[in-house]
Short mmCIF file of C-alpha atoms in Angstrom, two decimals:
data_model
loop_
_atom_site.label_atom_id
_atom_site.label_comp_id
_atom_site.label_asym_id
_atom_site.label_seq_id
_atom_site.Cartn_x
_atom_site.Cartn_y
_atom_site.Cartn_z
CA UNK A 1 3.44 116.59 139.81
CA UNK A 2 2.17 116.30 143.65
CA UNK A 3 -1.30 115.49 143.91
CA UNK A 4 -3.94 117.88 143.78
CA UNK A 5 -6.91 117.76 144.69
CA UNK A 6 -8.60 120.53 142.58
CA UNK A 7 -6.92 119.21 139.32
CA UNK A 8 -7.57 115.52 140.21
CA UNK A 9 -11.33 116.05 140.52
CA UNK A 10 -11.25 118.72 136.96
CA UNK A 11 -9.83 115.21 134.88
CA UNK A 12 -12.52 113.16 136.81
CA UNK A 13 -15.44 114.98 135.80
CA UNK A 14 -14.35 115.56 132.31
CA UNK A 15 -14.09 111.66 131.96
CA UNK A 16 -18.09 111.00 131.14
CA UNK A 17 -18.37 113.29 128.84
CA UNK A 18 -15.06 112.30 126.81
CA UNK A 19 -16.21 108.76 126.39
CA UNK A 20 -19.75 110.07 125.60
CA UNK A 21 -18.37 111.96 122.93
CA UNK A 22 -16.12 109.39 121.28
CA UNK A 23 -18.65 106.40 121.76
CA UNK A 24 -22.15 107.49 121.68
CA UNK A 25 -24.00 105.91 118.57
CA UNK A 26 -20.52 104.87 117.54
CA UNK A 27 -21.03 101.93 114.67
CA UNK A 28 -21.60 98.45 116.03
CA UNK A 29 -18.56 97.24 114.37
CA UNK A 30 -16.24 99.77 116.94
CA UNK A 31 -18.22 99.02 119.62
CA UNK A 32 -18.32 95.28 119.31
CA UNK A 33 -14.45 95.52 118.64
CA UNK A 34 -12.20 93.99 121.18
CA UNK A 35 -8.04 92.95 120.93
CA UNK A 36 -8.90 88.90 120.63
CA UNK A 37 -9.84 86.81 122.97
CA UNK A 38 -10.59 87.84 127.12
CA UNK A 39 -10.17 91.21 125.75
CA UNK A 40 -12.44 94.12 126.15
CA UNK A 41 -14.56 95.59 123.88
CA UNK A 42 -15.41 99.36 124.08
CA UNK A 43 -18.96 98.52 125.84
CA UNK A 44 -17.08 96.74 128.40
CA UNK A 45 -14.73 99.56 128.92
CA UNK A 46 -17.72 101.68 129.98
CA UNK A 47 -19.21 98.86 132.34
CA UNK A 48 -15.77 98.37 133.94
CA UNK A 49 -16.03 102.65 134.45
CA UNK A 50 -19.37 102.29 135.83
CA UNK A 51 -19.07 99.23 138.12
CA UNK A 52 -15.60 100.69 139.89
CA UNK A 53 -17.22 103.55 140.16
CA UNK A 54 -19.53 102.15 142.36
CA UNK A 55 -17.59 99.15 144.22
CA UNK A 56 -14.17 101.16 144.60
CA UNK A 57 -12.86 104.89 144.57
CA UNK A 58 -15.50 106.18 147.08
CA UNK A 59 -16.04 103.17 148.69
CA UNK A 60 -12.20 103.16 150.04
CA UNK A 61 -12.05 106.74 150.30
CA UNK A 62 -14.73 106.54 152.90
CA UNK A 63 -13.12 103.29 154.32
CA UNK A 64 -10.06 105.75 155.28
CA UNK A 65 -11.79 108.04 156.24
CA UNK A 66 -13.70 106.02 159.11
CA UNK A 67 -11.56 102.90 159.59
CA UNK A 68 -8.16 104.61 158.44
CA UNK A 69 -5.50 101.68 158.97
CA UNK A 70 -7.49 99.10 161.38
CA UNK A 71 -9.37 96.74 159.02
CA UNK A 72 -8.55 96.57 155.08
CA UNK A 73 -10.52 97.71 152.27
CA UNK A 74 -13.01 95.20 151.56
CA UNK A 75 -11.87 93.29 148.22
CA UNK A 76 -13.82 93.74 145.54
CA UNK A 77 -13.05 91.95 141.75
CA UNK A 78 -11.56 93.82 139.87
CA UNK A 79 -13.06 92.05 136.37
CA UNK A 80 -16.34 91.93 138.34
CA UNK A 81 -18.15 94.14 135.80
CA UNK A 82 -17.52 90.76 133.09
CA UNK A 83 -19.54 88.54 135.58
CA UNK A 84 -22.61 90.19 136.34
CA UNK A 85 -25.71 90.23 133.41
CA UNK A 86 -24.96 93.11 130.78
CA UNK A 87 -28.19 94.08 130.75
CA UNK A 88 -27.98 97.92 130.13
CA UNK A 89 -27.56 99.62 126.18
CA UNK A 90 -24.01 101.62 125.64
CA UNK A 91 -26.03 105.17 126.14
CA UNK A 92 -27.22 103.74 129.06
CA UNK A 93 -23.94 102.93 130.07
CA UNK A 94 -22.51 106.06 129.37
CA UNK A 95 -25.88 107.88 131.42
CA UNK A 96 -25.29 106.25 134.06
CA UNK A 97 -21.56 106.14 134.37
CA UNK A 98 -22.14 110.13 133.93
CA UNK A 99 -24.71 110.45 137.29
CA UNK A 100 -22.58 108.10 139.42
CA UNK A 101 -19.70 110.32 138.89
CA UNK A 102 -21.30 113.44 139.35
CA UNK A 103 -21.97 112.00 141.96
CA UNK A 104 -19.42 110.68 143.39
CA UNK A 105 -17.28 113.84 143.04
CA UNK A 106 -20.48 115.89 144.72
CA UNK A 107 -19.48 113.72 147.99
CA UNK A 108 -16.03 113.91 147.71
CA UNK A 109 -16.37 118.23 147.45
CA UNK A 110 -18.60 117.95 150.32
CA UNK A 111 -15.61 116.65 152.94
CA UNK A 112 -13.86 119.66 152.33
CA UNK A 113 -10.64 117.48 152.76
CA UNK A 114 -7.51 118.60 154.67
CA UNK A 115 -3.96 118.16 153.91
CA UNK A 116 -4.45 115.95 157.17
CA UNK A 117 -7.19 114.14 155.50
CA UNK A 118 -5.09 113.55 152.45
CA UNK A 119 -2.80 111.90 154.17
CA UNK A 120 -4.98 109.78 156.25
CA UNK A 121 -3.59 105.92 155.29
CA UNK A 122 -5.81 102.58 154.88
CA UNK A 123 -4.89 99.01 153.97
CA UNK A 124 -5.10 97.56 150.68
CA UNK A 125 -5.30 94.12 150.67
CA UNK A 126 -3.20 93.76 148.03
CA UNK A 127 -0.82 96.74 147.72
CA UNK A 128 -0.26 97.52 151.43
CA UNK A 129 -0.34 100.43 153.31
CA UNK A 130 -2.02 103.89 151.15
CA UNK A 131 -2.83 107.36 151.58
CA UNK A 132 -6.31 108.95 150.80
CA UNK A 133 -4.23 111.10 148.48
CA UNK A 134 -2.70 108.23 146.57
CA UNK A 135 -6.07 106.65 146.15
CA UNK A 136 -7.64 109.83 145.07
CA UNK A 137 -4.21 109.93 142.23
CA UNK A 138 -5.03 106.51 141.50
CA UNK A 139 -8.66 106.89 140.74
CA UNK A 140 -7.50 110.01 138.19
CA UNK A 141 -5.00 107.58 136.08
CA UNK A 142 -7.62 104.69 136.00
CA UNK A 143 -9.37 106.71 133.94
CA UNK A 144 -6.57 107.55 131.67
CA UNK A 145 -5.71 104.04 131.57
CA UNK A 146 -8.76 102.91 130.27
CA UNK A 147 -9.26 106.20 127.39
CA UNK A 148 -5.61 104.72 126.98
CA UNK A 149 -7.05 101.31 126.48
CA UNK A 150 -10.00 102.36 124.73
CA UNK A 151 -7.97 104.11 121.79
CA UNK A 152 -5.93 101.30 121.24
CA UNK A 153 -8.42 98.76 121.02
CA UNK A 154 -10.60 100.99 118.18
CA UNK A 155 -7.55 101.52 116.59
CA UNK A 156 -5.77 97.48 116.21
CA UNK A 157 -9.24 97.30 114.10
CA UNK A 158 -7.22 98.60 111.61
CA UNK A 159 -3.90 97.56 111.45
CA UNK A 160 -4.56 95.93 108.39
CA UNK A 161 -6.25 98.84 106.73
CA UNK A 162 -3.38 101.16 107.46
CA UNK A 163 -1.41 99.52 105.44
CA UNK A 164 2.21 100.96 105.06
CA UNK A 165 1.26 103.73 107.35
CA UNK A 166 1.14 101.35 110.27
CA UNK A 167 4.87 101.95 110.81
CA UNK A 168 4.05 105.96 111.44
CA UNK A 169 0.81 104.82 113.64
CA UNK A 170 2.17 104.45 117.72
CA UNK A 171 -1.12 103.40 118.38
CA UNK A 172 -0.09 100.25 116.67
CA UNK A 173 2.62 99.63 118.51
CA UNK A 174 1.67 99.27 122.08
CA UNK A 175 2.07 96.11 123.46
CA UNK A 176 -0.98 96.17 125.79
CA UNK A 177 -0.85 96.94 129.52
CA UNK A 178 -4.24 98.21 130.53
CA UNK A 179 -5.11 95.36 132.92
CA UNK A 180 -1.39 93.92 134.03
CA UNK A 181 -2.18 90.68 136.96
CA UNK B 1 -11.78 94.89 110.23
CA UNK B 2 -11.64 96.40 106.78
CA UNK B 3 -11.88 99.83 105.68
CA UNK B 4 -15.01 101.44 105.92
CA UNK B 5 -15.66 105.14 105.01
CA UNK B 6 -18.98 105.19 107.10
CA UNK B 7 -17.43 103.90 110.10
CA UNK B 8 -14.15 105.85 109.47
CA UNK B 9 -16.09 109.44 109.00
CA UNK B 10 -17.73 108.41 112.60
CA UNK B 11 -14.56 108.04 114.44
CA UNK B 12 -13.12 111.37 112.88
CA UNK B 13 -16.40 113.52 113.34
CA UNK B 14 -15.97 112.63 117.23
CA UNK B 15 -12.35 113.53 117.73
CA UNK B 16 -12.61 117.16 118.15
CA UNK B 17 -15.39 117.20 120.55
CA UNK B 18 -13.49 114.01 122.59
CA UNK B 19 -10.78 116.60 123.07
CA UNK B 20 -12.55 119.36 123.87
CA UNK B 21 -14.18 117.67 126.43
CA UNK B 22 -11.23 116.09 128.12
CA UNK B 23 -8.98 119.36 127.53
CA UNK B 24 -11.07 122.41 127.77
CA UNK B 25 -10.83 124.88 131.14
CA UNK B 26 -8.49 122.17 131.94
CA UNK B 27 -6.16 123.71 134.74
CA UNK B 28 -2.97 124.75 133.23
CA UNK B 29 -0.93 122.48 135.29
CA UNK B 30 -2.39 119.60 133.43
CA UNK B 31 -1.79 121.32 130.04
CA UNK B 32 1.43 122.80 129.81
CA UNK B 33 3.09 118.98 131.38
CA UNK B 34 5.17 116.87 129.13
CA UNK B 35 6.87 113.33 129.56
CA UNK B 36 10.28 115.33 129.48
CA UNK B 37 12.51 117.10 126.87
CA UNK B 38 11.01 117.28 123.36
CA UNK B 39 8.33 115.15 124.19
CA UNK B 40 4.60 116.95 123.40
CA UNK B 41 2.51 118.89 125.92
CA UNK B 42 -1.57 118.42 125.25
CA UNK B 43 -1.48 121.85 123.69
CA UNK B 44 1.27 120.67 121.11
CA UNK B 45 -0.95 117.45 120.18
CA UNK B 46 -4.07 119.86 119.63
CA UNK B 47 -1.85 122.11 117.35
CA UNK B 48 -0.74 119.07 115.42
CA UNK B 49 -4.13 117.80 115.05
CA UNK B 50 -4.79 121.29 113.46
CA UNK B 51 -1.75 120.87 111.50
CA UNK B 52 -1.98 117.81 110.06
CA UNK B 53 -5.72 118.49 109.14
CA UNK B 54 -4.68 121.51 106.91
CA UNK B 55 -1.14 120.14 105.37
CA UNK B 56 -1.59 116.39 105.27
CA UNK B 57 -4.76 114.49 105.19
CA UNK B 58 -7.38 115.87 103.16
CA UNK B 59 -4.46 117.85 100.53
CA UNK B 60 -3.05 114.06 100.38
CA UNK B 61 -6.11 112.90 99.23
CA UNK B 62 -7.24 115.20 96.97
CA UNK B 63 -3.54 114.72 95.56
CA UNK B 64 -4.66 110.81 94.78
CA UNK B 65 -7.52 111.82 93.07
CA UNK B 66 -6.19 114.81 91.13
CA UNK B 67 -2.62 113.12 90.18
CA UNK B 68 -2.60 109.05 91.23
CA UNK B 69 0.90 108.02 91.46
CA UNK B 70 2.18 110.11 88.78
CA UNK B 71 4.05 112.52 91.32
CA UNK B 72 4.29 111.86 94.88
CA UNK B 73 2.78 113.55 97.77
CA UNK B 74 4.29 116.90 98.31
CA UNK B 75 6.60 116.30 101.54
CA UNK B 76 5.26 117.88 104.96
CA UNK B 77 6.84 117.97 108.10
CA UNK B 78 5.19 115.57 110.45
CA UNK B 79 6.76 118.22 113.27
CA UNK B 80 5.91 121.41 111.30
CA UNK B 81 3.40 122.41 114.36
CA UNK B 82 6.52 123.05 116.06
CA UNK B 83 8.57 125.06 114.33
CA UNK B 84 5.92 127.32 113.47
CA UNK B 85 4.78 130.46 116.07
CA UNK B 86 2.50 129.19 118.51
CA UNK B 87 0.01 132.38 118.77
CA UNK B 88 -3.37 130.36 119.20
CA UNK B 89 -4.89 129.79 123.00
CA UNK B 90 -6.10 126.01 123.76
CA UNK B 91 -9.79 127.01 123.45
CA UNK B 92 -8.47 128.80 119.78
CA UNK B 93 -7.30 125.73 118.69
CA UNK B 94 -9.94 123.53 120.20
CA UNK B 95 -11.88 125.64 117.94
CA UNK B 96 -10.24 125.95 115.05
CA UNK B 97 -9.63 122.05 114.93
CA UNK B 98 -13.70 121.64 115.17
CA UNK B 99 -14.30 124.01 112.01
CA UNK B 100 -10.87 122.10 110.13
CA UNK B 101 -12.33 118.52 110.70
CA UNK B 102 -15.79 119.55 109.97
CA UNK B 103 -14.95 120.96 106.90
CA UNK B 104 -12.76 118.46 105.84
CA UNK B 105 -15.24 116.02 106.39
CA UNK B 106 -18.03 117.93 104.56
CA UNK B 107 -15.29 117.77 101.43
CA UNK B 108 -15.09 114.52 102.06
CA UNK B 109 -19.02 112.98 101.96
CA UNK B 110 -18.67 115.40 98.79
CA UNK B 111 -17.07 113.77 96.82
CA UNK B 112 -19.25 110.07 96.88
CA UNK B 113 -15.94 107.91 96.94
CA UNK B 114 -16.85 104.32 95.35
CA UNK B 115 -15.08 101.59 96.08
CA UNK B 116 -12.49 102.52 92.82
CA UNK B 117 -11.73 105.77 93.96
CA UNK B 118 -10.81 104.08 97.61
CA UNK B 119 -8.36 101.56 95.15
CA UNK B 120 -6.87 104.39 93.72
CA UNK B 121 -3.55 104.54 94.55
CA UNK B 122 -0.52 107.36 94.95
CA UNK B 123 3.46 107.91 95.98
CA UNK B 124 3.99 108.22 99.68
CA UNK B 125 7.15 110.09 99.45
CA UNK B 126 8.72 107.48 102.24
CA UNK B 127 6.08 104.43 102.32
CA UNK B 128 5.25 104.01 98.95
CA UNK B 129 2.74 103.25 97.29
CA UNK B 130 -0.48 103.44 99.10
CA UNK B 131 -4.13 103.22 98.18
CA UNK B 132 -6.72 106.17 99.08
CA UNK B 133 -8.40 103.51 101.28
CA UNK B 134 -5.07 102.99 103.23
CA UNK B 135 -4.97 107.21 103.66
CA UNK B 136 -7.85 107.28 104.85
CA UNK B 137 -7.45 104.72 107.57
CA UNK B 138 -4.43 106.06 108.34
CA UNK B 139 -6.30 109.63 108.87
CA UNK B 140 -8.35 107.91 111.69
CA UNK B 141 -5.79 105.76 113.61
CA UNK B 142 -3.51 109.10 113.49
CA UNK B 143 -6.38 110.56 115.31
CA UNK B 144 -6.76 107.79 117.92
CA UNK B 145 -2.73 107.48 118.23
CA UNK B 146 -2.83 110.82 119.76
CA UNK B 147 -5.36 110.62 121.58
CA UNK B 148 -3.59 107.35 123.23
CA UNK B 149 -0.59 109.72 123.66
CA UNK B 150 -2.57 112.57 125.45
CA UNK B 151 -3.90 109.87 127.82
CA UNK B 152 -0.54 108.83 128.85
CA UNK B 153 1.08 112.20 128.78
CA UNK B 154 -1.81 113.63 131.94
CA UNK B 155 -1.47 110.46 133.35
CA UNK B 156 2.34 110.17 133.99
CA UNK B 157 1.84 113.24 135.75
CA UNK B 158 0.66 111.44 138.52
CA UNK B 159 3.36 108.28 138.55
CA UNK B 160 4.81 109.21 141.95
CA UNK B 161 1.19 110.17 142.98
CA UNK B 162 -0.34 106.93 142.59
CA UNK B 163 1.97 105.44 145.10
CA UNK B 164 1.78 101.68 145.22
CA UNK B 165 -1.24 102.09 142.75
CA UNK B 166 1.30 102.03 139.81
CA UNK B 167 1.21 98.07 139.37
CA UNK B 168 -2.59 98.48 138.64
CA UNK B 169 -2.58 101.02 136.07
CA UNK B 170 -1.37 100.09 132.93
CA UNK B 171 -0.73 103.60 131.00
CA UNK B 172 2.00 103.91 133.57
CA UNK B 173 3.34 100.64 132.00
CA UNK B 174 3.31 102.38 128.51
CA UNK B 175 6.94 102.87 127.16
CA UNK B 176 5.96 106.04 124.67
CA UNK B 177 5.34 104.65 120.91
CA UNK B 178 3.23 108.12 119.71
CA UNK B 179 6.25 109.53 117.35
CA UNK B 180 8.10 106.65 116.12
CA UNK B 181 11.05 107.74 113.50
#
């Protein structure tokens, strides 16, 4: 499937509201739950939403847009969100992941982007050489990836509990590729 | 983590509206994809959520309590949502999968299961023996498998997309464990 701008931007906005329906005033024991150690729990699934939201998709989609290919993105960390002080409650989290969307994808409506636009490149400093409309794909399966992640990580909880079942249970069976180096 | 019914009947109760609000008004491009031949569109994993909530789970259960392991489980066809005419729309079976859980649920609290009615034990007619604690964990990682699945099945929509993005986003990385046989 090509990318498209209209269906990117319906999965973006349905994103919030997803996790806020699977996690809000979720037990403590789910939402404490992570895959071992320097894994992520559910909490800092949502804070890794939240701070990408605001240090990279529209960030670098306005970097194309007014530098295109002459200077790089600026880095930013992509574990930054485990560094900084988690000072904010999990339906705070998910409030304020929900506003910076909404707004985020407010902007984005308001360029009215062109084909032309679409395919307007910029420099990752990492990756190369991209298009608007590969970022703008990008942002759309990083939030798959981490529902992806997040289901996984609720359900290794109980892989013991499952018992014989386990073998039926896919879930179970992924290896873990959410956050490859 | 062990069993808990608490935290168990949390997770479940939040599956139907985690769906509806990823899926629902979705554009049709996004719902009628697959990952290739006789692999599941999103409207085929709604339908066999609805499925499996009328044929397996709860009549499973009520079979432990009813007839422990002096007959097995009656047989059901984990790809009976298949075969079967597909008549409902998405929103119908968003729906219909809201009122199934909720009333299964409701049957559930019902019944005040102590911790020797979760030991109670009947014949898997493939696994085994298995106890009603082991069902019922089974019941909510079945739920979270396919959600897992539905994540990667939008997402490798966009593999091509993504462009150089793909190294970054790890539900591209996932190798397809939903259905194993």
């Amino acid at each position: 499937m090509e990318f498209n701008l209209y269906s990117s931007v319906a999965l973006l906005s349905r994103t919030p509201s997803a996790l806020d329906a699977l996690l809000r005033d979720l037990p403590e024991a789910w939402l404490s739950a992570n895959e071992g150690e320097k894994t992520w729990t559910p909490i800092d699934i949502v804070t890794h939403y939240l701070y990408t939201e605001q240090v990279n998709w529209m960030p670098r989609a306005r970097h194309i847009l007014e530098h295109g290919e002459t200077e790089p993105f600026p880095p930013f960390k992509r574990f930054g969100h485990l560094t900084g002080p988690g000072t904010k409650s999990l339906p705070q989290l998910l409030d304020a992941f929900a506003s910076a969307r909404a707004a985020s994808l407010s902007e984005l409506r308001s360029w009215s982007l062109s084909p032309s636009d679409l395919a307007r490149r910029g420099q990752h400093p990492a990756l190369g050489s991209t298009t608007l409309a590969e970022l703008l794909s990008a942002w759309t399966v990083h939030d798959l990836t981490h529902l992806h992640q997040l289901t996984r990580v609720l359900a290794v909880q109980y892989t013991e509990a499952v018992g014989p079942f386990r073998k039926f249970l896919g879930v179970l069976h992924c290896a873990g590729h959410s956050a490859p180096a």
